[in-house]
Amino acid sequence: MSTDPGTLYVVATPIGNLEDITLRALRVLREVDLIAAEHVPVALALLRHYEIDTPVLPYHDRGPDPQRIVERIERGQSVALVSDAGTPGVSDPGRNLVAAALDAGFDVVPIPGAAASVALWSVSGAESPQVMLYGFLPRKTSERRRALEQLAALGQPSIVFESPRRVRSTFQDMADTVPDAQLVVGRELTKLHEQIWRGTPAEALEEFGEPRGEFTILLIPPVEGGRLWTDDDVAKALAEAASQGASRPQAARFVAQQSGRPRREVYALWPFESER
């Protein structure tokens, strides 16, 4: 099946590992008349890796760029929209072009692929069947803290993105506004130095003293109004998890999420003397 003329394709690109791209995405990138890219050098690196020579134009949500691309679609060209990593329009440029293409009556076709939010959620172990994708937090401290308070008030896990420049400030804000929350932190997901870490905001400040790379953070707020787990409650839950084959670290992570207690406290309450 070839790409259709007069169509905008929203193409997900790898979030780190170049092998994460789909076969369908590669086909579309080869067959379209034009690729609209967040940053041309980043797009060209991907295209060269897969020996694709489709022309590339820069695209940004601001300025005249959306209409310029729509005019190419009006002339019967098929266009693929890509961001630097992940899916355009999802915490990346692309929304304005999608809206402009739809307003002009053109088909907009999603070409899905890797997503940092889904990747982190899949390995989080969070029990909730629901999660909120917030995206990048505000840059100003007061606005960021207000956003974190609102997310915690929802009572369900939320995923946020953060840059290495601001992530320690975000962890500090989390420690001040939702200190009992549990975090699952994905750093450099799918890349060579991928790290997946679990703990409280205060523990995150200790862990990431000199942060590098892009961060995806799952915030699991404590249950409002829930009964505080006692040490005995925690020990019994650890024993139950162990009876089902969980190791001490696995059991501690699971019970910490269930109880809202800091993981270090839970770890110290392991009920088997021989493994202390």
Tab-separated table of C-alpha atoms in Angstrom:
chain	number	residue	atom	x	y	z
A	1	MET	CA	0.000	0.000	0.000
A	2	SER	CA	1.451	3.376	-0.983
A	3	THR	CA	0.867	6.717	0.685
A	4	ASP	CA	-2.125	8.725	-0.514
A	5	PRO	CA	-1.726	12.166	-2.132
A	6	GLY	CA	-3.056	15.127	-0.204
A	7	THR	CA	-2.581	13.382	3.143
A	8	LEU	CA	-0.723	14.313	6.323
A	9	TYR	CA	0.910	11.392	8.139
A	10	VAL	CA	1.797	11.897	11.805
A	11	VAL	CA	4.792	9.587	12.227
A	12	ALA	CA	6.231	8.475	15.561
A	13	THR	CA	10.033	8.232	15.552
A	14	PRO	CA	12.355	6.464	18.036
A	15	ILE	CA	12.603	7.910	21.529
A	16	GLY	CA	16.200	6.752	21.808
A	17	ASN	CA	17.107	3.434	20.235
A	18	LEU	CA	16.863	3.724	16.445
A	19	GLU	CA	15.532	0.149	16.265
A	20	ASP	CA	12.313	1.277	17.944
A	21	ILE	CA	10.911	2.659	14.681
A	22	THR	CA	8.214	0.578	13.003
A	23	LEU	CA	8.349	-0.961	9.548
A	24	ARG	CA	5.263	1.027	8.606
A	25	ALA	CA	6.907	4.294	9.653
A	26	LEU	CA	9.949	3.524	7.496
A	27	ARG	CA	7.738	2.782	4.512
A	28	VAL	CA	5.782	6.002	4.921
A	29	LEU	CA	8.944	8.082	5.295
A	30	ARG	CA	10.257	6.587	2.048
A	31	GLU	CA	7.034	7.054	0.072
A	32	VAL	CA	5.813	10.529	1.037
A	33	ASP	CA	6.727	13.543	-1.088
A	34	LEU	CA	7.929	15.593	1.848
A	35	ILE	CA	8.898	15.257	5.514
A	36	ALA	CA	8.129	18.155	7.877
A	37	ALA	CA	10.568	17.920	10.795
A	38	GLU	CA	10.921	19.646	14.157
A	39	HIS	CA	14.696	19.871	13.587
A	40	VAL	CA	16.083	18.975	10.175
A	41	PRO	CA	19.516	17.697	11.380
A	42	VAL	CA	17.846	15.249	13.789
A	43	ALA	CA	15.516	13.977	11.076
A	44	LEU	CA	18.347	13.630	8.577
A	45	ALA	CA	20.358	11.499	11.008
A	46	LEU	CA	17.462	9.040	11.224
A	47	LEU	CA	16.868	9.071	7.476
A	48	ARG	CA	20.529	8.483	6.651
A	49	HIS	CA	20.618	5.539	9.059
A	50	TYR	CA	17.823	3.876	7.065
A	51	GLU	CA	19.007	5.156	3.657
A	52	ILE	CA	15.924	7.301	3.049
A	53	ASP	CA	16.343	10.321	0.759
A	54	THR	CA	12.920	12.000	1.024
A	55	PRO	CA	13.174	15.840	1.051
A	56	VAL	CA	12.932	17.443	4.504
A	57	LEU	CA	11.630	20.889	5.488
A	58	PRO	CA	11.728	22.438	8.988
A	59	TYR	CA	8.415	22.729	10.819
A	60	HIS	CA	7.505	24.641	13.982
A	61	ASP	CA	4.111	25.310	15.535
A	62	ARG	CA	4.817	29.035	15.634
A	63	GLY	CA	4.852	31.365	12.628
A	64	PRO	CA	3.677	30.608	9.086
A	65	ASP	CA	4.985	27.039	8.984
A	66	PRO	CA	1.605	25.232	9.301
A	67	GLN	CA	0.072	27.046	6.329
A	68	ARG	CA	3.236	26.594	4.272
A	69	ILE	CA	2.987	22.812	4.733
A	70	VAL	CA	-0.773	22.789	4.122
A	71	GLU	CA	-0.171	24.515	0.787
A	72	ARG	CA	2.055	21.593	-0.213
A	73	ILE	CA	-0.737	19.169	0.712
A	74	GLU	CA	-3.209	21.262	-1.308
A	75	ARG	CA	-0.976	20.704	-4.337
A	76	GLY	CA	-1.475	16.957	-3.922
A	77	GLN	CA	1.685	16.111	-2.019
A	78	SER	CA	1.732	13.600	0.799
A	79	VAL	CA	3.548	14.856	3.893
A	80	ALA	CA	4.990	13.069	6.936
A	81	LEU	CA	5.239	15.070	10.140
A	82	VAL	CA	7.993	14.029	12.579
A	83	SER	CA	9.390	15.415	15.822
A	84	ASP	CA	12.836	14.796	17.270
A	85	ALA	CA	11.622	11.784	19.257
A	86	GLY	CA	8.261	10.174	19.880
A	87	THR	CA	4.937	11.313	18.472
A	88	PRO	CA	4.362	14.814	17.045
A	89	GLY	CA	1.689	16.754	18.875
A	90	VAL	CA	2.200	14.796	22.123
A	91	SER	CA	4.379	17.170	24.159
A	92	ASP	CA	6.129	17.979	20.858
A	93	PRO	CA	5.376	20.371	17.973
A	94	GLY	CA	2.655	19.269	15.600
A	95	ARG	CA	-0.730	20.269	16.983
A	96	ASN	CA	-1.050	23.411	14.848
A	97	LEU	CA	-0.236	21.601	11.623
A	98	VAL	CA	-2.674	18.788	12.396
A	99	ALA	CA	-5.398	21.348	13.146
A	100	ALA	CA	-4.643	23.303	9.965
A	101	ALA	CA	-4.758	20.162	7.820
A	102	LEU	CA	-8.044	19.076	9.362
A	103	ASP	CA	-9.532	22.558	8.915
A	104	ALA	CA	-8.565	22.407	5.236
A	105	GLY	CA	-10.389	19.085	4.874
A	106	PHE	CA	-7.391	16.791	4.430
A	107	ASP	CA	-6.933	13.320	5.880
A	108	VAL	CA	-4.593	13.061	8.870
A	109	VAL	CA	-3.288	9.526	9.447
A	110	PRO	CA	-1.471	8.393	12.618
A	111	ILE	CA	1.595	6.155	12.287
A	112	PRO	CA	2.107	5.088	15.924
A	113	GLY	CA	5.322	3.991	17.565
A	114	ALA	CA	7.440	4.172	20.701
A	115	ALA	CA	6.353	6.507	23.523
A	116	ALA	CA	8.337	7.278	26.676
A	117	SER	CA	5.149	7.559	28.738
A	118	VAL	CA	3.835	4.135	27.720
A	119	ALA	CA	7.276	2.537	28.059
A	120	LEU	CA	7.643	3.774	31.640
A	121	TRP	CA	4.070	2.914	32.626
A	122	SER	CA	4.489	-0.623	31.313
A	123	VAL	CA	7.350	-1.348	33.753
A	124	SER	CA	6.130	0.767	36.678
A	125	GLY	CA	4.201	-1.919	38.527
A	126	ALA	CA	1.549	0.683	39.379
A	127	GLU	CA	-1.755	-0.980	40.211
A	128	SER	CA	-4.018	1.758	38.882
A	129	PRO	CA	-5.637	0.937	35.527
A	130	GLN	CA	-5.590	4.657	34.722
A	131	VAL	CA	-2.784	7.160	34.283
A	132	MET	CA	-2.780	10.822	33.307
A	133	LEU	CA	-0.234	12.077	30.779
A	134	TYR	CA	0.534	15.653	31.804
A	135	GLY	CA	3.638	16.300	29.713
A	136	PHE	CA	6.183	18.978	30.593
A	137	LEU	CA	5.628	20.781	33.888
A	138	PRO	CA	5.613	24.611	34.038
A	139	ARG	CA	9.004	26.279	34.315
A	140	LYS	CA	8.097	28.726	37.076
A	141	THR	CA	8.360	27.258	40.568
A	142	SER	CA	4.996	28.570	41.788
A	143	GLU	CA	3.167	27.261	38.723
A	144	ARG	CA	4.991	23.934	38.874
A	145	ARG	CA	4.080	23.412	42.523
A	146	ARG	CA	0.473	24.291	41.832
A	147	ALA	CA	0.411	21.762	38.985
A	148	LEU	CA	1.903	19.065	41.228
A	149	GLU	CA	-0.693	19.744	43.921
A	150	GLN	CA	-3.442	19.426	41.323
A	151	LEU	CA	-2.009	16.162	40.009
A	152	ALA	CA	-1.750	14.721	43.516
A	153	ALA	CA	-5.344	15.739	44.226
A	154	LEU	CA	-6.510	13.586	41.312
A	155	GLY	CA	-5.494	10.522	43.317
A	156	GLN	CA	-4.180	8.598	40.311
A	157	PRO	CA	-0.732	8.160	38.748
A	158	SER	CA	0.457	10.957	36.463
A	159	ILE	CA	3.324	11.069	33.980
A	160	VAL	CA	5.412	14.193	33.527
A	161	PHE	CA	8.478	14.988	31.439
A	162	GLU	CA	11.442	17.013	32.621
A	163	SER	CA	14.784	18.220	31.312
A	164	PRO	CA	18.063	17.570	33.175
A	165	ARG	CA	18.357	21.304	33.856
A	166	ARG	CA	15.134	21.464	35.856
A	167	VAL	CA	14.634	17.942	37.157
A	168	ARG	CA	16.240	18.541	40.563
A	169	SER	CA	13.993	21.576	41.087
A	170	THR	CA	11.034	19.380	40.179
A	171	PHE	CA	12.105	16.671	42.635
A	172	GLN	CA	12.455	19.345	45.342
A	173	ASP	CA	8.981	20.679	44.565
A	174	MET	CA	7.622	17.139	44.761
A	175	ALA	CA	9.367	16.606	48.098
A	176	ASP	CA	7.778	19.797	49.431
A	177	THR	CA	4.264	19.330	48.010
A	178	VAL	CA	3.763	15.537	47.875
A	179	PRO	CA	6.534	14.064	50.079
A	180	ASP	CA	4.777	10.716	50.519
A	181	ALA	CA	4.361	10.118	46.800
A	182	GLN	CA	6.115	7.232	45.093
A	183	LEU	CA	8.055	7.920	41.897
A	184	VAL	CA	9.077	5.732	39.008
A	185	VAL	CA	11.762	7.617	37.089
A	186	GLY	CA	12.856	6.731	33.578
A	187	ARG	CA	16.078	8.396	32.461
A	188	GLU	CA	17.295	8.109	28.860
A	189	LEU	CA	14.638	5.507	28.048
A	190	THR	CA	15.681	2.984	25.360
A	191	LYS	CA	19.123	4.606	25.061
A	192	LEU	CA	22.518	3.132	25.965
A	193	HIS	CA	22.468	4.461	29.535
A	194	GLU	CA	18.790	3.796	30.264
A	195	GLN	CA	17.906	3.882	33.959
A	196	ILE	CA	14.622	3.012	35.657
A	197	TRP	CA	14.546	3.990	39.314
A	198	ARG	CA	11.902	3.884	42.056
A	199	GLY	CA	11.598	5.800	45.316
A	200	THR	CA	10.303	8.934	47.037
A	201	PRO	CA	10.968	12.532	45.930
A	202	ALA	CA	13.518	12.962	48.738
A	203	GLU	CA	15.305	9.795	47.632
A	204	ALA	CA	15.274	11.056	44.044
A	205	LEU	CA	17.173	14.160	45.126
A	206	GLU	CA	19.847	11.892	46.588
A	207	GLU	CA	19.939	9.585	43.578
A	208	PHE	CA	20.142	12.242	40.869
A	209	GLY	CA	22.741	14.625	42.226
A	210	GLU	CA	24.126	15.441	38.783
A	211	PRO	CA	21.279	14.573	36.403
A	212	ARG	CA	21.971	13.880	32.752
A	213	GLY	CA	19.610	12.972	29.940
A	214	GLU	CA	15.870	13.318	29.509
A	215	PHE	CA	13.555	12.290	32.349
A	216	THR	CA	10.109	10.695	32.304
A	217	ILE	CA	8.529	10.568	35.768
A	218	LEU	CA	5.514	8.602	36.987
A	219	LEU	CA	4.091	10.277	40.101
A	220	ILE	CA	2.015	7.947	42.282
A	221	PRO	CA	0.294	10.029	44.978
A	222	PRO	CA	-0.544	8.619	48.414
A	223	VAL	CA	-4.145	7.559	48.914
A	224	GLU	CA	-6.030	10.448	50.499
A	225	GLY	CA	-7.872	9.476	53.629
A	226	GLY	CA	-6.523	5.964	53.517
A	227	ARG	CA	-5.494	4.149	56.716
A	228	LEU	CA	-1.800	4.488	57.505
A	229	TRP	CA	-0.102	1.124	57.247
A	230	THR	CA	1.552	0.031	60.477
A	231	ASP	CA	4.902	-1.779	60.613
A	232	ASP	CA	3.012	-5.030	61.164
A	233	ASP	CA	0.858	-4.366	58.086
A	234	VAL	CA	3.976	-3.804	56.019
A	235	ALA	CA	5.725	-6.927	57.349
A	236	LYS	CA	2.687	-9.091	56.599
A	237	ALA	CA	2.446	-7.719	53.066
A	238	LEU	CA	6.171	-8.349	52.515
A	239	ALA	CA	5.792	-11.916	53.726
A	240	GLU	CA	2.847	-12.449	51.382
A	241	ALA	CA	4.817	-11.058	48.429
A	242	ALA	CA	7.775	-13.289	49.338
A	243	SER	CA	5.523	-16.350	49.461
A	244	GLN	CA	4.596	-15.614	45.845
A	245	GLY	CA	8.237	-15.596	44.789
A	246	ALA	CA	9.103	-11.909	45.007
A	247	SER	CA	12.643	-10.967	45.986
A	248	ARG	CA	13.250	-8.511	48.819
A	249	PRO	CA	13.717	-5.509	46.454
A	250	GLN	CA	10.678	-6.497	44.371
A	251	ALA	CA	8.508	-6.947	47.451
A	252	ALA	CA	9.684	-3.647	48.928
A	253	ARG	CA	8.829	-1.722	45.760
A	254	PHE	CA	5.401	-3.320	45.527
A	255	VAL	CA	4.482	-2.796	49.187
A	256	ALA	CA	5.783	0.772	49.139
A	257	GLN	CA	3.410	1.561	46.291
A	258	GLN	CA	0.534	-0.159	48.090
A	259	SER	CA	1.127	1.406	51.482
A	260	GLY	CA	2.358	4.865	50.613
A	261	ARG	CA	5.301	4.291	52.962
A	262	PRO	CA	8.812	5.249	51.750
A	263	ARG	CA	10.565	2.341	50.080
A	264	ARG	CA	13.537	2.502	52.440
A	265	GLU	CA	11.225	2.119	55.450
A	266	VAL	CA	9.500	-0.833	53.812
A	267	TYR	CA	12.811	-2.452	52.872
A	268	ALA	CA	13.996	-2.232	56.486
A	269	LEU	CA	10.880	-4.063	57.692
A	270	TRP	CA	11.702	-7.268	55.767
A	271	PRO	CA	10.463	-9.970	58.139
A	272	PHE	CA	13.114	-12.619	57.440
A	273	GLU	CA	16.142	-12.261	59.714
A	274	SER	CA	18.476	-14.287	57.494
A	275	GLU	CA	18.075	-11.787	54.652
A	276	ARG	CA	18.495	-8.559	56.591
